[in-house]
Short mmCIF file of C-alpha atoms in Angstrom, two decimals:
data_model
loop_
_atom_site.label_atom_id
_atom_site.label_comp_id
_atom_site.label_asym_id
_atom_site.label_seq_id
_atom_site.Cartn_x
_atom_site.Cartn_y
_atom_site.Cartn_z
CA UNK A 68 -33.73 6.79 -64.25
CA UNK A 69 -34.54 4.18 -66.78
CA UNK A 70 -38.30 3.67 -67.08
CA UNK A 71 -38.33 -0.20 -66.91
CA UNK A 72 -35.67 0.26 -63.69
CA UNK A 73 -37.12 0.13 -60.33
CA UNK A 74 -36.03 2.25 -57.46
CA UNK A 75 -33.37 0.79 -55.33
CA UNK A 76 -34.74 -0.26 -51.96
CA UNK A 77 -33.03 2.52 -49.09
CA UNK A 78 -29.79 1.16 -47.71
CA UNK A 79 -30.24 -1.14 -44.60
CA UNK A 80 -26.93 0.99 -43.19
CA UNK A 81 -28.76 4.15 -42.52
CA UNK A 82 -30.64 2.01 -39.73
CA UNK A 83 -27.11 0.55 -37.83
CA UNK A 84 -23.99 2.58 -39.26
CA UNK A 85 -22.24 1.40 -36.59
CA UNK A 86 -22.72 -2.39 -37.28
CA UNK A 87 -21.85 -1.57 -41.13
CA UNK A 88 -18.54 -0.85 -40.04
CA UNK A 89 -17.62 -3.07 -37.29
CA UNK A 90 -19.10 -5.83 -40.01
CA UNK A 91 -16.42 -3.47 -43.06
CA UNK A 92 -13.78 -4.01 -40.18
CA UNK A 93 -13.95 -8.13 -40.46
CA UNK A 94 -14.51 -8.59 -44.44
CA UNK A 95 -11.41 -10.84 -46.12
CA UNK A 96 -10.24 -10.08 -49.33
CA UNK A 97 -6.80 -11.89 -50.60
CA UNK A 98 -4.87 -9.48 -48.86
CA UNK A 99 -6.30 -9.67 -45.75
CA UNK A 100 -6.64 -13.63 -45.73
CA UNK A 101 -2.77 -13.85 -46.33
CA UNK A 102 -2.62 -11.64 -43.12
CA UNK A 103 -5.20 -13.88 -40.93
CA UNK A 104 -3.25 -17.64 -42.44
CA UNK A 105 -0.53 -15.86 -41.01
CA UNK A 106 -1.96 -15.47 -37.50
CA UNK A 107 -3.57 -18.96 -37.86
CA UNK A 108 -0.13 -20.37 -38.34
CA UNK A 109 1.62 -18.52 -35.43
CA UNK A 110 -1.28 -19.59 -33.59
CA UNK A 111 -1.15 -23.04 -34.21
CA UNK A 112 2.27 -23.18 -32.59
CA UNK A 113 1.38 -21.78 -28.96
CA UNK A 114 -0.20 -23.65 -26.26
CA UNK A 115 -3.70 -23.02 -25.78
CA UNK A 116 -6.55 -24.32 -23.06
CA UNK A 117 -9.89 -22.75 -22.77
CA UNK A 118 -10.22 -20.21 -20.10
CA UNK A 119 -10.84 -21.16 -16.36
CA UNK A 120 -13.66 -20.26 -15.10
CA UNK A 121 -13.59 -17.81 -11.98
CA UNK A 122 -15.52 -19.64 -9.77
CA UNK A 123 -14.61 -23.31 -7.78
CA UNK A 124 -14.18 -26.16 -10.59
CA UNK A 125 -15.77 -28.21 -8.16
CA UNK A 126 -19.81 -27.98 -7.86
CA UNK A 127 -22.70 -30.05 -8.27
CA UNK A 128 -23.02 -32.99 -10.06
CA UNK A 129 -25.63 -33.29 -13.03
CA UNK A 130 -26.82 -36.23 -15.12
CA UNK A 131 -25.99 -35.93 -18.76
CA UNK A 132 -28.68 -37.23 -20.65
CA UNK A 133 -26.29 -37.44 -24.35
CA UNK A 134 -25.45 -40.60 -25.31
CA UNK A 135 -22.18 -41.60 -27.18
CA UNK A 136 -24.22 -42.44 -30.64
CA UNK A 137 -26.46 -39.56 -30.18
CA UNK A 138 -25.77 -36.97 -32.53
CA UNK A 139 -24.77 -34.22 -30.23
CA UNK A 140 -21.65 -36.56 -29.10
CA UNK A 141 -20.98 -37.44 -32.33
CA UNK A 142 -21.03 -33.82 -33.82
CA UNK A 143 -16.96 -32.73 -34.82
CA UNK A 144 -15.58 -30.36 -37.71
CA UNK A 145 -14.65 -32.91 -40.21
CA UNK A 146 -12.73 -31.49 -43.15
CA UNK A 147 -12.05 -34.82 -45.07
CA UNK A 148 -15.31 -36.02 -47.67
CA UNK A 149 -15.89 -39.47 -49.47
CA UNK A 150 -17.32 -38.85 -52.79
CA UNK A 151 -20.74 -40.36 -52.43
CA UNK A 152 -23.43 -38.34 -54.05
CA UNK A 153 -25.72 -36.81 -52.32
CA UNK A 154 -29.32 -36.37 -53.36
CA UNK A 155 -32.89 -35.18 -52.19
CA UNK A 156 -32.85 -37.26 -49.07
CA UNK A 157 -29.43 -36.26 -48.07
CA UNK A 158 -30.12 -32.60 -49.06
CA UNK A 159 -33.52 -32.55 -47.54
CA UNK A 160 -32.50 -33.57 -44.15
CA UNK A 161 -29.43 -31.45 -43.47
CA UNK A 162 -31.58 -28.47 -44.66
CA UNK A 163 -35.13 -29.94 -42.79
CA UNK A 164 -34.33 -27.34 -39.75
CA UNK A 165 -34.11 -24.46 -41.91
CA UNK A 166 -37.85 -24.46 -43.49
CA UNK A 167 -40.96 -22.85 -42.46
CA UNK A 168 -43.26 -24.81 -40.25
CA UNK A 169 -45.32 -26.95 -42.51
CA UNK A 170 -48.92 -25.18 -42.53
CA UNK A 171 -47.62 -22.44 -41.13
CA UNK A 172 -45.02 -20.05 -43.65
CA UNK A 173 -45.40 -17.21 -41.31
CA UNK A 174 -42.93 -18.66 -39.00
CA UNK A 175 -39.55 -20.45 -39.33
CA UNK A 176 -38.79 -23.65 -37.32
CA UNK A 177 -35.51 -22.14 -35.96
CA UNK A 178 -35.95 -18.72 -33.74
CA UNK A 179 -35.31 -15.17 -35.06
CA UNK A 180 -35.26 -11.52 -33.70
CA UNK A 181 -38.38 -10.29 -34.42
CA UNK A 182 -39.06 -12.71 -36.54
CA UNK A 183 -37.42 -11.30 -39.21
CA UNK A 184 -35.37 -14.06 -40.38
CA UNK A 185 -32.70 -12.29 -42.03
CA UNK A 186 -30.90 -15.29 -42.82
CA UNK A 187 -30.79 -17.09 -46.07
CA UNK A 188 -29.58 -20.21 -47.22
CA UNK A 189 -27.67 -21.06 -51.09
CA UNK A 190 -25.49 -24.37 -51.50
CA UNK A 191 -22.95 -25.22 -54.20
CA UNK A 192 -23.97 -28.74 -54.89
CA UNK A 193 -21.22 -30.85 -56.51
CA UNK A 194 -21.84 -34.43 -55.61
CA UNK A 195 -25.73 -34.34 -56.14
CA UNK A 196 -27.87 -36.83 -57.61
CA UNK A 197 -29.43 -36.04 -61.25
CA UNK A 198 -32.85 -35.50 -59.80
CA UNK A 199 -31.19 -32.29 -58.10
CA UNK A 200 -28.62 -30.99 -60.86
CA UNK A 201 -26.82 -33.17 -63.47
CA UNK A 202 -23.70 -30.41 -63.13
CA UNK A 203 -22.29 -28.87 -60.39
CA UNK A 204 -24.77 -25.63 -59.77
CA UNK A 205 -25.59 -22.84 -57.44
CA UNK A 206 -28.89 -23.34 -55.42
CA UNK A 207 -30.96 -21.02 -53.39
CA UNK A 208 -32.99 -23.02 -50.75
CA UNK A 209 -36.26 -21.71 -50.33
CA UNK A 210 -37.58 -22.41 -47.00
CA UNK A 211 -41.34 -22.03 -47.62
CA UNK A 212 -41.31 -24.85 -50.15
CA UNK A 213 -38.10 -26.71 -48.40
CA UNK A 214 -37.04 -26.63 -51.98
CA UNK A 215 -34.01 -25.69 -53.86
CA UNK A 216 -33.96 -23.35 -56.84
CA UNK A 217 -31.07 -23.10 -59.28
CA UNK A 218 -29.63 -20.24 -59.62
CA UNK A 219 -26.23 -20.60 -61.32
CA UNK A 220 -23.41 -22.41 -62.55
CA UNK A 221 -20.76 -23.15 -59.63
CA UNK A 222 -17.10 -23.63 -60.48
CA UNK A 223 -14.67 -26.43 -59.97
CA UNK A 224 -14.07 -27.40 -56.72
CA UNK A 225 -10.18 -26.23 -56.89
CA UNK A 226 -11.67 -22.42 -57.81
CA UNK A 227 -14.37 -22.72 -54.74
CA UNK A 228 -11.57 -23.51 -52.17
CA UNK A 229 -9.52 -20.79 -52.90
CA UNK A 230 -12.70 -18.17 -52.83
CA UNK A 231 -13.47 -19.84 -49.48
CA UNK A 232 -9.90 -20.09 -48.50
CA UNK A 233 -8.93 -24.09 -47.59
CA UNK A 234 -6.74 -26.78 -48.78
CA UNK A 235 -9.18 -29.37 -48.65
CA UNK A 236 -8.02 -31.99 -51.73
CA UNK A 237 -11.62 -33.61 -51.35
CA UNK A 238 -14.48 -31.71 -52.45
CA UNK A 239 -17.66 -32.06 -50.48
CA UNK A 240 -21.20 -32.73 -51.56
CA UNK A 241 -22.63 -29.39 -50.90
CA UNK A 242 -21.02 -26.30 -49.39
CA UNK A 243 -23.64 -24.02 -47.51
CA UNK A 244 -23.59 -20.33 -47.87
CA UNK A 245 -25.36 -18.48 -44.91
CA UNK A 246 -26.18 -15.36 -46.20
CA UNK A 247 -27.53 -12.21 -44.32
CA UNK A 248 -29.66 -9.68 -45.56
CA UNK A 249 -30.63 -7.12 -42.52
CA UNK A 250 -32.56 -4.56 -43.24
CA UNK A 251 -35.63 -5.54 -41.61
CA UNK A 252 -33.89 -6.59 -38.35
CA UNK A 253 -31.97 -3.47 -38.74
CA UNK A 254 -35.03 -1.17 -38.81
CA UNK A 255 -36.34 -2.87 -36.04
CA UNK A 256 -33.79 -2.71 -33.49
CA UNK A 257 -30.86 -0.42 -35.18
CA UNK A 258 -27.34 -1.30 -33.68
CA UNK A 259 -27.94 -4.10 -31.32
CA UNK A 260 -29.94 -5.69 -34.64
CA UNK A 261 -26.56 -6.78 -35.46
CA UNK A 262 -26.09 -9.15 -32.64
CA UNK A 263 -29.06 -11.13 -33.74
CA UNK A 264 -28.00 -10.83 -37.02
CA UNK A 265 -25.19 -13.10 -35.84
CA UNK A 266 -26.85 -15.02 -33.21
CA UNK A 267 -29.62 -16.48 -35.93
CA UNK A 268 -26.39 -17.53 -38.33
CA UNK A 269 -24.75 -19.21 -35.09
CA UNK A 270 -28.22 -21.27 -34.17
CA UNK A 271 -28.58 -22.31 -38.05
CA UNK A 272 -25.19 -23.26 -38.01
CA UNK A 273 -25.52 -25.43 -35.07
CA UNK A 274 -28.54 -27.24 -36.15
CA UNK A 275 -26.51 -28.05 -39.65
CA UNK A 276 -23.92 -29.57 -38.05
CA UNK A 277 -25.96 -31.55 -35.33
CA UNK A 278 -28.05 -32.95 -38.41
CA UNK A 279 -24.40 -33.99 -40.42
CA UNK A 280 -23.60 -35.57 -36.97
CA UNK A 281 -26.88 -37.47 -37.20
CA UNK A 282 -26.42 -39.08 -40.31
CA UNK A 283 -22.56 -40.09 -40.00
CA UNK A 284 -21.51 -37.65 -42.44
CA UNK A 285 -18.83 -34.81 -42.45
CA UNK A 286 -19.00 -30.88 -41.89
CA UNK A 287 -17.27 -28.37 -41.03
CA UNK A 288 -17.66 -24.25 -40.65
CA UNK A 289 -15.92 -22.33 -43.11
CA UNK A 290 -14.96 -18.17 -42.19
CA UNK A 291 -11.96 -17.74 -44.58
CA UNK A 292 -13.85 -16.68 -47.03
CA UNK A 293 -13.53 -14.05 -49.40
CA UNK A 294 -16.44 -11.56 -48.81
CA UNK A 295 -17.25 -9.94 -52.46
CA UNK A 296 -16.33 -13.01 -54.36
CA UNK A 297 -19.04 -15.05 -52.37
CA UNK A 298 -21.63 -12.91 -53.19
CA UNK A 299 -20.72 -12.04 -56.16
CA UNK A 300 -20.56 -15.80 -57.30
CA UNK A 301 -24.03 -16.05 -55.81
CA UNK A 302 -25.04 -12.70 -57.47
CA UNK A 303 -25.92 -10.91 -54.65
CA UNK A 304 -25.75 -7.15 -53.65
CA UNK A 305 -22.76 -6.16 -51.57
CA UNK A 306 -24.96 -3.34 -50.60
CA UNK A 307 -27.28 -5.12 -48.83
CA UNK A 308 -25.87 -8.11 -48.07
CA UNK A 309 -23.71 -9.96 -45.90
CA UNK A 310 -21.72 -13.33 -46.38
CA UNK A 311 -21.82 -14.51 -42.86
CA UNK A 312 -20.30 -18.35 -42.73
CA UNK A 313 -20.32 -21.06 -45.10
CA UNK A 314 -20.70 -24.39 -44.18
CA UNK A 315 -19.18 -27.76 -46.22
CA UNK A 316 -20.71 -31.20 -45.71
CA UNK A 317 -20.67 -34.69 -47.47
CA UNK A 318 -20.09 -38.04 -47.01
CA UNK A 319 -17.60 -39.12 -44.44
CA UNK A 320 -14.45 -40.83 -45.66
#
């Protein structure tokens, strides 16, 4: 071993081999995202209502407290962007629920399993005002500081669609990259540290989109994805981590 090379850390796999490959199962790569648009389309052209529930429809009645300009009424998958730029104020409050308690940087202001927060956050910022990035540029948000650190250069918005897998002809102001790295949740509670794994990325996601919804603006989740070319765009080890959703917000048309 090179004397100026430190030791790899010991893979997070040994900990929930199981998870590794029920996660190796799911990964896209070209090939396999040809085979899922496939199923998307055939999909698309069945009927389809949510499951009925087992039990009478009818029960009891409960007020519902959400209003229709609250943000929880408001909050859709929008997939269409305006091009207004986006700066700290925009940026700040889409990723407010994400940071560590002010005062406090032990703890996180969304839950996590053991409180290892496994969960990380990067955006691709394209329509961001010069106090942020004068190019488009890869970010890492850093939640103790509620701060974003560059990290890259990001590439056109036509190159970013088809590594995430959409159509979209408008780019958005930021995409989101959710990114998972598990060891410590692994360690903790082996297989079933995989379901919290993917229960953290589902709460983050949720509070994303109900602050988009607050501020009128667009968003939507994005799992077509191709797995290595995310992280390797965000320079990331495959080894020990996991692309779990991206999400793509901006101004509303």
């Amino acid at each position: 071993m090179h004397k100026d090379r430190m030791p790899s850390p010991p893979s997070p796999w040994h900990d929930a081999p199981l998870f590794h490959l029920f996660w190796h199962n799911g990964e896209l790569n070209p090939a396999r995202a040809e085979v899922m648009r496939t199923r998307i389309a055939e999909d698309a052209a069945r009927p389809w209502s949510p499951p009925r529930p087992v039990h009478a429809a009818a029960g009891i009645a409960l007020p519902d407290p959400v209003q229709p300009g609250d943000a929880l009424a408001q909050r859709h998958s929008g997939r269409r962007f305006g091009d207004a730029r986006w700066g700290a104020q925009e940026l700040g409050r889409v990723l407010a629920p994400l940071r560590a308690r002010p005062g406090d940087s032990d703890t996180r202001r969304l839950p996590s399993g053991g409180a290892k927060y496994p969960i990380q956050a990067y955006a691709a910022l394209y329509g961001a005002d010069d106090a942020i990035a004068a190019e488009p540029g890869i970010h890492w948000y850093d939640p103790l500081e509620h701060a974003l650190v560059p990290v890259g250069p990001c590439p056109a918005w036509p190159t970013l669609a088809r590594l995430l897998g959409v159509d979209w002809p408008e780019r958005p102001a930021a995409v989101l990259f959710l990114i998972a790295e598990p060891a410590g949740t692994l360690a903790k509670y082996g297989e079933r540290g995989g379901r919290f794994v993917l229960i953290e990325a589902g709460v983050w996601l949720g509070a994303l989109g109900q602050q988009v919804a607050a501020m009128n603006a667009a968003g939507c989740a994005i799992g077509s994805f191709d797995d290595a070319a995310v992280l390797a765009l965000l320079g990331l080890d495959p080894q020990r981590h996991l692309a779990v959703l991206a999400y793509a917000c901006g101004s509303a048309p």
